[in-house]
Amino acid sequence: MADLVMVIEDEKEIRDLVRYNLERAGFRVALADNGEDGLERIFAARPDAVVLDLMLPGLSGLEVLRELRGEPVTRDLPVVVLTARAAEMDKLLGFEHGADDYLTKPFSPRELVARLQALLRRARPSRAEPVVQVGGLRVDADAREARFLGKPLTLTPREFDLLAFLAHHAGRVLSREELLRKVWGYDYLGETRTVDVHVRRLRLKLGERHHVIETVTGAGYKLVAPKKPAERRGKKS
Ligand code: CA
């Protein structure tokens, strides 16, 4: 499934140019012409990366960035900042505001595509490291094999994808919407209940130590390293 890039830029010409080039490079693109809409759409659509203009009417690009970095779900979202003035780059150089990369206008669309691709590769350790070990859980994405406490798990392809995604993002709360989008695919027309059903089945297969998949009330699911039975005793699940 193609990665979704949210482009927040008030200048229509640049927006169109970026959209054209990103789509040609195989990305899916969502557009916003101001910071407020951009933020709203980012939290709703959960893109894989953001292209953010600094000089925006209303909420500035830096304020948008600050909002994104302040929220756990978007803290690690790759952001490429576009800036018209080289002087602004100084502010971003130390990445104190949390931009992952930046380009000065006028920029080469090809360069923007290259930067985005590099950021997305970095943001996905799963592509570089096919084997993930979390506590007693071992997921091998290349071999499509999962083992829990040394025993192989028999999973459907979807269950495997879900478990692999949870394992690759261990310790992070993942919303049902995000899981649906990232595991089932952006265009999947389903309800978030689908996620609950699959999590329930996964837990059954994980057996008595299925608490590695935690339900985070009102937020979603999180994979945690299995705890020793003594530590788990008395804890509500
Ligand atoms: Ca602008």
PDB file of N, CA and C in Angstrom, residues 185-232:
ATOM      1  N   GLY A 185      -4.838  -1.855   5.365  1.00  0.00           N
ATOM      2  CA  GLY A 185      -4.655  -1.047   4.158  1.00  0.00           C
ATOM      3  C   GLY A 185      -5.584   0.143   4.151  1.00  0.00           C
ATOM      4  N   TYR A 186      -5.102   1.205   3.542  1.00  0.00           N
ATOM      5  CA  TYR A 186      -5.817   2.481   3.565  1.00  0.00           C
ATOM      6  C   TYR A 186      -7.222   2.404   2.984  1.00  0.00           C
ATOM      7  N   ASP A 187      -7.373   1.550   2.008  1.00  0.00           N
ATOM      8  CA  ASP A 187      -8.645   1.549   1.296  1.00  0.00           C
ATOM      9  C   ASP A 187      -9.603   0.494   1.821  1.00  0.00           C
ATOM     10  N   TYR A 188      -9.201  -0.147   2.914  1.00  0.00           N
ATOM     11  CA  TYR A 188     -10.058  -1.179   3.473  1.00  0.00           C
ATOM     12  C   TYR A 188     -11.309  -0.547   4.063  1.00  0.00           C
ATOM     13  N   LEU A 189     -12.456  -1.023   3.613  1.00  0.00           N
ATOM     14  CA  LEU A 189     -13.709  -0.477   4.114  1.00  0.00           C
ATOM     15  C   LEU A 189     -14.216  -1.375   5.229  1.00  0.00           C
ATOM     16  N   GLY A 190     -13.755  -1.128   6.394  1.00  0.00           N
ATOM     17  CA  GLY A 190     -14.178  -1.980   7.503  1.00  0.00           C
ATOM     18  C   GLY A 190     -14.381  -1.162   8.746  1.00  0.00           C
ATOM     19  N   GLU A 191     -14.889  -1.824   9.766  1.00  0.00           N
ATOM     20  CA  GLU A 191     -15.104  -1.149  11.033  1.00  0.00           C
ATOM     21  C   GLU A 191     -13.950  -1.458  11.970  1.00  0.00           C
ATOM     22  N   THR A 192     -13.753  -0.571  12.927  1.00  0.00           N
ATOM     23  CA  THR A 192     -12.661  -0.769  13.874  1.00  0.00           C
ATOM     24  C   THR A 192     -12.898  -2.031  14.706  1.00  0.00           C
ATOM     25  N   ARG A 193     -14.160  -2.508  14.737  1.00  0.00           N
ATOM     26  CA  ARG A 193     -14.483  -3.739  15.451  1.00  0.00           C
ATOM     27  C   ARG A 193     -13.692  -4.925  14.889  1.00  0.00           C
ATOM     28  N   THR A 194     -13.389  -4.834  13.590  1.00  0.00           N
ATOM     29  CA  THR A 194     -12.573  -5.863  12.938  1.00  0.00           C
ATOM     30  C   THR A 194     -11.269  -6.060  13.705  1.00  0.00           C
ATOM     31  N   VAL A 195     -10.682  -4.949  14.136  1.00  0.00           N
ATOM     32  CA  VAL A 195      -9.418  -5.006  14.872  1.00  0.00           C
ATOM     33  C   VAL A 195      -9.614  -5.762  16.187  1.00  0.00           C
ATOM     34  N   ASP A 196     -10.710  -5.443  16.886  1.00  0.00           N
ATOM     35  CA  ASP A 196     -10.987  -6.107  18.171  1.00  0.00           C
ATOM     36  C   ASP A 196     -11.114  -7.621  17.992  1.00  0.00           C
ATOM     37  N   VAL A 197     -11.804  -8.012  16.929  1.00  0.00           N
ATOM     38  CA  VAL A 197     -12.010  -9.439  16.664  1.00  0.00           C
ATOM     39  C   VAL A 197     -10.668 -10.137  16.448  1.00  0.00           C
ATOM     40  N   HIS A 198      -9.806  -9.504  15.667  1.00  0.00           N
ATOM     41  CA  HIS A 198      -8.502 -10.115  15.397  1.00  0.00           C
ATOM     42  C   HIS A 198      -7.611 -10.141  16.630  1.00  0.00           C
ATOM     43  N   VAL A 199      -7.691  -9.094  17.432  1.00  0.00           N
ATOM     44  CA  VAL A 199      -6.891  -9.072  18.664  1.00  0.00           C
ATOM     45  C   VAL A 199      -7.354 -10.202  19.581  1.00  0.00           C
ATOM     46  N   ARG A 200      -8.666 -10.396  19.656  1.00  0.00           N
ATOM     47  CA  ARG A 200      -9.205 -11.460  20.504  1.00  0.00           C
ATOM     48  C   ARG A 200      -8.666 -12.817  20.044  1.00  0.00           C
ATOM     49  N   ARG A 201      -8.666 -13.026  18.719  1.00  0.00           N
ATOM     50  CA  ARG A 201      -8.167 -14.300  18.192  1.00  0.00           C
ATOM     51  C   ARG A 201      -6.676 -14.478  18.454  1.00  0.00           C
ATOM     52  N   LEU A 202      -5.940 -13.374  18.288  1.00  0.00           N
ATOM     53  CA  LEU A 202      -4.499 -13.435  18.563  1.00  0.00           C
ATOM     54  C   LEU A 202      -4.241 -13.812  20.015  1.00  0.00           C
ATOM     55  N   ARG A 203      -5.002 -13.205  20.920  1.00  0.00           N
ATOM     56  CA  ARG A 203      -4.817 -13.486  22.346  1.00  0.00           C
ATOM     57  C   ARG A 203      -5.095 -14.955  22.653  1.00  0.00           C
ATOM     58  N   LEU A 204      -6.120 -15.501  22.006  1.00  0.00           N
ATOM     59  CA  LEU A 204      -6.433 -16.923  22.199  1.00  0.00           C
ATOM     60  C   LEU A 204      -5.228 -17.772  21.815  1.00  0.00           C
ATOM     61  N   LYS A 205      -4.591 -17.400  20.693  1.00  0.00           N
ATOM     62  CA  LYS A 205      -3.466 -18.184  20.213  1.00  0.00           C
ATOM     63  C   LYS A 205      -2.217 -17.978  21.066  1.00  0.00           C
ATOM     64  N   LEU A 206      -2.129 -16.830  21.708  1.00  0.00           N
ATOM     65  CA  LEU A 206      -0.974 -16.568  22.573  1.00  0.00           C
ATOM     66  C   LEU A 206      -1.111 -17.324  23.898  1.00  0.00           C
ATOM     67  N   GLY A 207      -2.325 -17.740  24.201  1.00  0.00           N
ATOM     68  CA  GLY A 207      -2.519 -18.554  25.393  1.00  0.00           C
ATOM     69  C   GLY A 207      -2.585 -17.740  26.663  1.00  0.00           C
ATOM     70  N   GLU A 208      -2.156 -18.382  27.766  1.00  0.00           N
ATOM     71  CA  GLU A 208      -2.375 -17.759  29.082  1.00  0.00           C
ATOM     72  C   GLU A 208      -1.585 -16.470  29.278  1.00  0.00           C
ATOM     73  N   ARG A 209      -0.534 -16.273  28.458  1.00  0.00           N
ATOM     74  CA  ARG A 209       0.231 -15.034  28.638  1.00  0.00           C
ATOM     75  C   ARG A 209      -0.113 -14.015  27.545  1.00  0.00           C
ATOM     76  N   HIS A 210      -1.388 -14.047  27.170  1.00  0.00           N
ATOM     77  CA  HIS A 210      -1.849 -13.158  26.104  1.00  0.00           C
ATOM     78  C   HIS A 210      -1.859 -11.698  26.519  1.00  0.00           C
ATOM     79  N   HIS A 211      -1.544 -11.421  27.806  1.00  0.00           N
ATOM     80  CA  HIS A 211      -1.557 -10.032  28.278  1.00  0.00           C
ATOM     81  C   HIS A 211      -0.469  -9.185  27.635  1.00  0.00           C
ATOM     82  N   VAL A 212       0.390  -9.828  26.830  1.00  0.00           N
ATOM     83  CA  VAL A 212       1.391  -9.022  26.112  1.00  0.00           C
ATOM     84  C   VAL A 212       0.692  -8.010  25.205  1.00  0.00           C
ATOM     85  N   ILE A 213      -0.522  -8.340  24.767  1.00  0.00           N
ATOM     86  CA  ILE A 213      -1.295  -7.344  24.016  1.00  0.00           C
ATOM     87  C   ILE A 213      -2.240  -6.683  25.006  1.00  0.00           C
ATOM     88  N   GLU A 214      -1.897  -5.471  25.373  1.00  0.00           N
ATOM     89  CA  GLU A 214      -2.685  -4.725  26.352  1.00  0.00           C
ATOM     90  C   GLU A 214      -3.774  -3.919  25.669  1.00  0.00           C
ATOM     91  N   THR A 215      -4.945  -3.858  26.305  1.00  0.00           N
ATOM     92  CA  THR A 215      -5.975  -2.945  25.835  1.00  0.00           C
ATOM     93  C   THR A 215      -5.776  -1.633  26.590  1.00  0.00           C
ATOM     94  N   VAL A 216      -5.636  -0.545  25.853  1.00  0.00           N
ATOM     95  CA  VAL A 216      -5.492   0.755  26.496  1.00  0.00           C
ATOM     96  C   VAL A 216      -6.831   1.466  26.326  1.00  0.00           C
ATOM     97  N   THR A 217      -7.560   1.545  27.420  1.00  0.00           N
ATOM     98  CA  THR A 217      -8.932   2.039  27.369  1.00  0.00           C
ATOM     99  C   THR A 217      -9.026   3.405  26.693  1.00  0.00           C
ATOM    100  N   GLY A 218      -9.908   3.472  25.722  1.00  0.00           N
ATOM    101  CA  GLY A 218     -10.134   4.736  25.029  1.00  0.00           C
ATOM    102  C   GLY A 218      -9.065   5.092  24.017  1.00  0.00           C
ATOM    103  N   ALA A 219      -8.024   4.249  23.903  1.00  0.00           N
ATOM    104  CA  ALA A 219      -6.932   4.601  22.990  1.00  0.00           C
ATOM    105  C   ALA A 219      -6.659   3.521  21.953  1.00  0.00           C
ATOM    106  N   GLY A 220      -6.578   2.266  22.376  1.00  0.00           N
ATOM    107  CA  GLY A 220      -6.291   1.208  21.410  1.00  0.00           C
ATOM    108  C   GLY A 220      -5.566   0.043  22.048  1.00  0.00           C
ATOM    109  N   TYR A 221      -4.524  -0.430  21.359  1.00  0.00           N
ATOM    110  CA  TYR A 221      -3.790  -1.589  21.844  1.00  0.00           C
ATOM    111  C   TYR A 221      -2.302  -1.297  21.892  1.00  0.00           C
ATOM    112  N   LYS A 222      -1.637  -2.059  22.750  1.00  0.00           N
ATOM    113  CA  LYS A 222      -0.192  -1.888  22.896  1.00  0.00           C
ATOM    114  C   LYS A 222       0.414  -3.246  23.170  1.00  0.00           C
ATOM    115  N   LEU A 223       1.523  -3.535  22.501  1.00  0.00           N
ATOM    116  CA  LEU A 223       2.219  -4.773  22.792  1.00  0.00           C
ATOM    117  C   LEU A 223       3.320  -4.487  23.806  1.00  0.00           C
ATOM    118  N   VAL A 224       3.308  -5.232  24.886  1.00  0.00           N
ATOM    119  CA  VAL A 224       4.336  -5.035  25.911  1.00  0.00           C
ATOM    120  C   VAL A 224       5.126  -6.329  26.060  1.00  0.00           C
ATOM    121  N   ALA A 225       6.341  -6.213  26.581  1.00  0.00           N
ATOM    122  CA  ALA A 225       7.136  -7.414  26.823  1.00  0.00           C
ATOM    123  C   ALA A 225       6.457  -8.216  27.917  1.00  0.00           C
ATOM    124  N   PRO A 226       6.405  -9.534  27.772  1.00  0.00           N
ATOM    125  CA  PRO A 226       5.732 -10.341  28.784  1.00  0.00           C
ATOM    126  C   PRO A 226       6.395 -10.152  30.148  1.00  0.00           C
ATOM    127  N   LYS A 227       5.578 -10.019  31.160  1.00  0.00           N
ATOM    128  CA  LYS A 227       6.116  -9.871  32.516  1.00  0.00           C
ATOM    129  C   LYS A 227       6.120 -11.222  33.197  1.00  0.00           C
ATOM    130  N   LYS A 228       6.912 -11.307  34.247  1.00  0.00           N
ATOM    131  CA  LYS A 228       6.925 -12.553  35.023  1.00  0.00           C
ATOM    132  C   LYS A 228       5.567 -12.692  35.699  1.00  0.00           C
ATOM    133  N   PRO A 229       5.070 -13.932  35.821  1.00  0.00           N
ATOM    134  CA  PRO A 229       3.738 -14.129  36.397  1.00  0.00           C
ATOM    135  C   PRO A 229       3.535 -13.396  37.714  1.00  0.00           C
ATOM    136  N   ALA A 230       4.576 -13.342  38.561  1.00  0.00           N
ATOM    137  CA  ALA A 230       4.438 -12.703  39.864  1.00  0.00           C
ATOM    138  C   ALA A 230       4.124 -11.220  39.738  1.00  0.00           C
ATOM    139  N   GLU A 231       4.696 -10.586  38.716  1.00  0.00           N
ATOM    140  CA  GLU A 231       4.487  -9.154  38.530  1.00  0.00           C
ATOM    141  C   GLU A 231       3.079  -8.865  38.029  1.00  0.00           C
ATOM    142  N   ARG A 232       2.518  -9.870  37.366  1.00  0.00           N
ATOM    143  CA  ARG A 232       1.236  -9.647  36.733  1.00  0.00           C
ATOM    144  C   ARG A 232       0.091  -9.891  37.702  1.00  0.00           C
TER     145      ARG A 232
END
